[in-house]
mmCIF file of C-alpha atoms in Angstrom:
data_model
loop_
_atom_site.group_PDB
_atom_site.id
_atom_site.type_symbol
_atom_site.label_atom_id
_atom_site.label_comp_id
_atom_site.label_asym_id
_atom_site.label_seq_id
_atom_site.Cartn_x
_atom_site.Cartn_y
_atom_site.Cartn_z
ATOM 1 C CA MET A 765 -7.689 -4.323 42.528
ATOM 2 C CA THR A 766 -10.611 -6.159 40.722
ATOM 3 C CA THR A 767 -11.222 -3.050 38.498
ATOM 4 C CA THR A 768 -7.592 -2.949 37.506
ATOM 5 C CA THR A 769 -7.530 -6.678 36.647
ATOM 6 C CA SER A 770 -10.771 -6.528 34.499
ATOM 7 C CA THR A 771 -9.507 -3.537 32.857
ATOM 8 C CA ASP A 772 -6.153 -5.362 32.139
ATOM 9 C CA GLU A 773 -8.155 -8.552 31.084
ATOM 10 C CA ARG A 774 -10.318 -6.371 28.741
ATOM 11 C CA ARG A 775 -7.331 -4.684 27.267
ATOM 12 C CA ALA A 776 -5.601 -7.825 26.790
ATOM 13 C CA THR A 777 -8.592 -9.456 24.912
ATOM 14 C CA ALA A 778 -9.041 -6.283 22.952
ATOM 15 C CA VAL A 779 -5.313 -6.406 21.690
ATOM 16 C CA ARG A 780 -5.815 -10.015 20.645
ATOM 17 C CA ALA A 781 -8.781 -9.212 18.688
ATOM 18 C CA LEU A 782 -7.151 -6.428 17.352
ATOM 19 C CA GLU A 783 -4.388 -8.623 16.185
ATOM 20 C CA HIS A 784 -6.565 -11.050 14.755
ATOM 21 C CA GLU A 785 -8.532 -8.494 12.651
ATOM 22 C CA ILE A 786 -5.317 -6.891 11.420
ATOM 23 C CA GLY A 787 -3.868 -10.544 10.215
ATOM 24 C CA ALA A 788 -7.265 -10.922 8.466
ATOM 25 C CA LEU A 789 -6.810 -7.499 6.747
ATOM 26 C CA LEU A 790 -3.147 -7.954 5.815
ATOM 27 C CA ARG A 791 -4.043 -11.297 3.867
ATOM 28 C CA ARG A 792 -6.909 -9.321 2.209
ATOM 29 C CA ILE A 793 -4.640 -6.538 1.307
ATOM 30 C CA ARG A 794 -2.008 -9.021 -0.066
ATOM 31 C CA ARG A 795 -4.658 -10.826 -2.204
ATOM 32 C CA GLY A 796 -6.056 -7.487 -3.346
ATOM 33 C CA LEU A 797 -2.639 -6.053 -4.307
ATOM 34 C CA GLY A 798 -2.063 -9.011 -6.535
ATOM 35 C CA GLU A 799 -5.481 -8.704 -8.221
ATOM 36 C CA ARG A 800 -4.860 -4.804 -8.838
ATOM 37 C CA ALA A 801 -1.316 -5.638 -10.253
ATOM 38 C CA VAL A 802 -2.995 -8.014 -13.003
ATOM 39 C CA GLN A 803 -5.431 -5.232 -13.619
ATOM 40 C CA VAL A 804 -2.641 -2.812 -14.420
ATOM 41 C CA HIS A 805 -0.881 -5.395 -16.540
ATOM 42 C CA PRO A 806 -1.078 -9.107 -16.626
ATOM 43 C CA ASP A 807 2.594 -9.685 -16.111
ATOM 44 C CA LEU A 808 2.765 -7.766 -12.796
ATOM 45 C CA ASN A 809 3.013 -9.056 -9.132
ATOM 46 C CA ALA A 810 2.133 -7.371 -6.124
ATOM 47 C CA THR A 811 5.869 -6.053 -5.474
ATOM 48 C CA SER A 812 5.958 -4.448 -8.863
ATOM 49 C CA TYR A 813 2.413 -2.904 -8.386
ATOM 50 C CA MET A 814 3.442 -1.486 -5.075
ATOM 51 C CA LEU A 815 6.775 0.005 -6.487
ATOM 52 C CA LEU A 816 4.769 1.421 -9.362
ATOM 53 C CA SER A 817 2.007 2.770 -7.117
ATOM 54 C CA THR A 818 4.710 4.575 -4.912
ATOM 55 C CA LEU A 819 6.435 6.195 -7.851
ATOM 56 C CA ALA A 820 2.853 7.453 -9.216
ATOM 57 C CA GLU A 821 1.901 8.553 -5.787
ATOM 58 C CA HIS A 822 5.313 10.308 -4.709
ATOM 59 C CA GLY A 823 6.845 11.139 -7.934
ATOM 60 C CA GLY A 824 10.338 10.048 -9.399
ATOM 61 C CA ARG A 825 12.572 8.108 -7.147
ATOM 62 C CA ARG A 826 15.889 6.449 -7.494
ATOM 63 C CA ALA A 827 15.873 2.647 -7.335
ATOM 64 C CA ALA A 828 18.030 2.594 -4.165
ATOM 65 C CA ASP A 829 15.362 4.914 -2.576
ATOM 66 C CA LEU A 830 12.709 2.361 -3.273
ATOM 67 C CA ALA A 831 14.849 -0.417 -2.009
ATOM 68 C CA ASP A 832 14.765 1.546 1.300
ATOM 69 C CA VAL A 833 11.160 2.502 1.404
ATOM 70 C CA PHE A 834 10.135 -1.376 0.991
ATOM 71 C CA ALA A 835 13.209 -2.813 2.850
ATOM 72 C CA LEU A 836 14.115 -4.977 -0.330
ATOM 73 C CA ASP A 837 17.550 -5.736 -1.569
ATOM 74 C CA LYS A 838 18.847 -3.800 -4.455
ATOM 75 C CA GLY A 839 18.741 -6.886 -6.769
ATOM 76 C CA SER A 840 15.118 -7.479 -6.152
ATOM 77 C CA VAL A 841 14.295 -3.836 -7.021
ATOM 78 C CA SER A 842 16.359 -3.875 -10.056
ATOM 79 C CA ARG A 843 14.473 -6.827 -11.185
ATOM 80 C CA VAL A 844 11.230 -5.205 -10.826
ATOM 81 C CA VAL A 845 12.553 -1.978 -12.533
ATOM 82 C CA HIS A 846 13.715 -3.852 -15.371
ATOM 83 C CA GLN A 847 10.312 -5.335 -15.755
ATOM 84 C CA LEU A 848 8.537 -2.151 -15.505
ATOM 85 C CA LEU A 849 10.681 -0.537 -18.067
ATOM 86 C CA GLU A 850 10.187 -3.328 -20.483
ATOM 87 C CA LEU A 851 6.301 -2.985 -20.082
ATOM 88 C CA GLY A 852 6.575 0.723 -20.625
ATOM 89 C CA LEU A 853 5.001 1.619 -17.377
ATOM 90 C CA ILE A 854 8.109 3.565 -16.046
ATOM 91 C CA ALA A 855 10.801 5.617 -17.679
ATOM 92 C CA ARG A 856 14.330 6.248 -16.547
ATOM 93 C CA SER A 857 16.407 9.497 -16.691
ATOM 94 C CA PRO A 858 19.520 10.964 -15.292
ATOM 95 C CA ASP A 859 19.094 11.994 -11.824
ATOM 96 C CA PRO A 860 19.638 15.813 -11.808
ATOM 97 C CA ALA A 861 21.314 15.779 -8.356
ATOM 98 C CA ASP A 862 23.795 12.919 -9.257
ATOM 99 C CA ARG A 863 24.127 12.186 -13.088
ATOM 100 C CA ARG A 864 25.748 8.872 -12.380
ATOM 101 C CA ALA A 865 22.248 7.548 -10.822
ATOM 102 C CA SER A 866 18.940 7.439 -12.701
ATOM 103 C CA MET A 867 15.505 8.570 -11.755
ATOM 104 C CA LEU A 868 12.559 6.353 -12.337
ATOM 105 C CA THR A 869 9.130 7.944 -13.204
ATOM 106 C CA VAL A 870 5.607 6.503 -14.215
ATOM 107 C CA THR A 871 4.648 6.849 -17.890
ATOM 108 C CA ASP A 872 1.516 8.298 -18.864
ATOM 109 C CA ASP A 873 0.323 4.715 -19.709
ATOM 110 C CA ALA A 874 0.921 3.780 -16.228
ATOM 111 C CA VAL A 875 -0.817 6.933 -14.853
ATOM 112 C CA ARG A 876 -4.058 5.929 -16.881
ATOM 113 C CA ARG A 877 -3.880 2.210 -15.982
ATOM 114 C CA LEU A 878 -3.316 2.939 -12.283
ATOM 115 C CA ALA A 879 -6.209 5.709 -12.199
ATOM 116 C CA GLU A 880 -8.649 3.123 -13.703
ATOM 117 C CA VAL A 881 -7.730 0.557 -11.085
ATOM 118 C CA ARG A 882 -7.885 3.117 -8.197
ATOM 119 C CA GLY A 883 -11.323 4.218 -9.369
ATOM 120 C CA SER A 884 -12.478 0.530 -9.497
ATOM 121 C CA ARG A 885 -11.117 -0.012 -5.903
ATOM 122 C CA ARG A 886 -13.015 3.047 -4.498
ATOM 123 C CA GLU A 887 -16.015 2.003 -5.901
ATOM 124 C CA HIS A 888 -15.637 -1.552 -4.516
ATOM 125 C CA PHE A 889 -14.950 0.116 -1.040
ATOM 126 C CA ASP A 890 -17.912 2.345 -1.626
ATOM 127 C CA ASP A 891 -20.271 -0.572 -2.358
ATOM 128 C CA ARG A 892 -18.991 -2.659 0.597
ATOM 129 C CA LEU A 893 -19.365 0.272 2.933
ATOM 130 C CA ASP A 894 -22.897 1.063 1.341
ATOM 131 C CA ASP A 895 -24.854 0.556 4.983
ATOM 132 C CA TRP A 896 -22.195 2.749 6.706
ATOM 133 C CA GLU A 897 -22.971 6.461 7.728
ATOM 134 C CA PRO A 898 -20.111 8.757 6.654
ATOM 135 C CA GLN A 899 -19.265 9.540 10.327
ATOM 136 C CA GLU A 900 -18.379 5.774 10.705
ATOM 137 C CA ILE A 901 -16.143 5.696 7.661
ATOM 138 C CA GLU A 902 -14.493 8.907 8.913
ATOM 139 C CA ASP A 903 -14.031 7.304 12.541
ATOM 140 C CA LEU A 904 -12.601 4.152 10.913
ATOM 141 C CA ALA A 905 -10.110 6.349 8.852
ATOM 142 C CA LYS A 906 -9.131 8.372 12.042
ATOM 143 C CA GLY A 907 -8.562 5.248 14.170
ATOM 144 C CA ILE A 908 -6.418 3.587 11.466
ATOM 145 C CA GLY A 909 -4.506 6.858 11.179
ATOM 146 C CA ARG A 910 -3.861 7.081 14.761
ATOM 147 C CA PHE A 911 -2.902 3.239 14.781
ATOM 148 C CA ASN A 912 -0.554 3.803 11.895
ATOM 149 C CA LEU A 913 1.046 6.940 13.766
ATOM 150 C CA ALA A 914 1.389 4.584 16.972
ATOM 151 C CA LEU A 915 3.236 1.993 15.065
ATOM 152 C CA SER A 916 5.382 4.349 13.261
ATOM 153 C CA GLU A 917 6.389 6.122 16.470
ATOM 154 C CA SER A 918 7.764 2.703 17.606
ATOM 155 C CA LEU A 919 10.088 2.449 14.770
#
């Protein structure tokens, strides 16, 4: 019984530590998203940056699809889309599957700006992990991937 109790206590302590570290990471990510947004364009906020990045990474999407992906109301997405259109970072075209709807795609200017920001972010990560061995970085990426998979399975 003692082994089970100590294992249970160790697990509970580990889960609390993980929860704490994830909280710190999320705060750092939020701050970083805001910083990267401004690097792409001074008028962007973190939400605009995330939507723009998603379009760049996954290709054209309808505004309704973006609302679903980010669990945002359509009005919020509409405001972000309007801003991104005005800044020339996305373009709107008829959806070939449904001519009543519009597809949103990133412009060449947005692709260039996002690539610069991503390159800068990767350099930053590389600098911060300078004393890590490649295997340690691979193990961390694998662990985070496994964690993300476990979280997605619970949804």
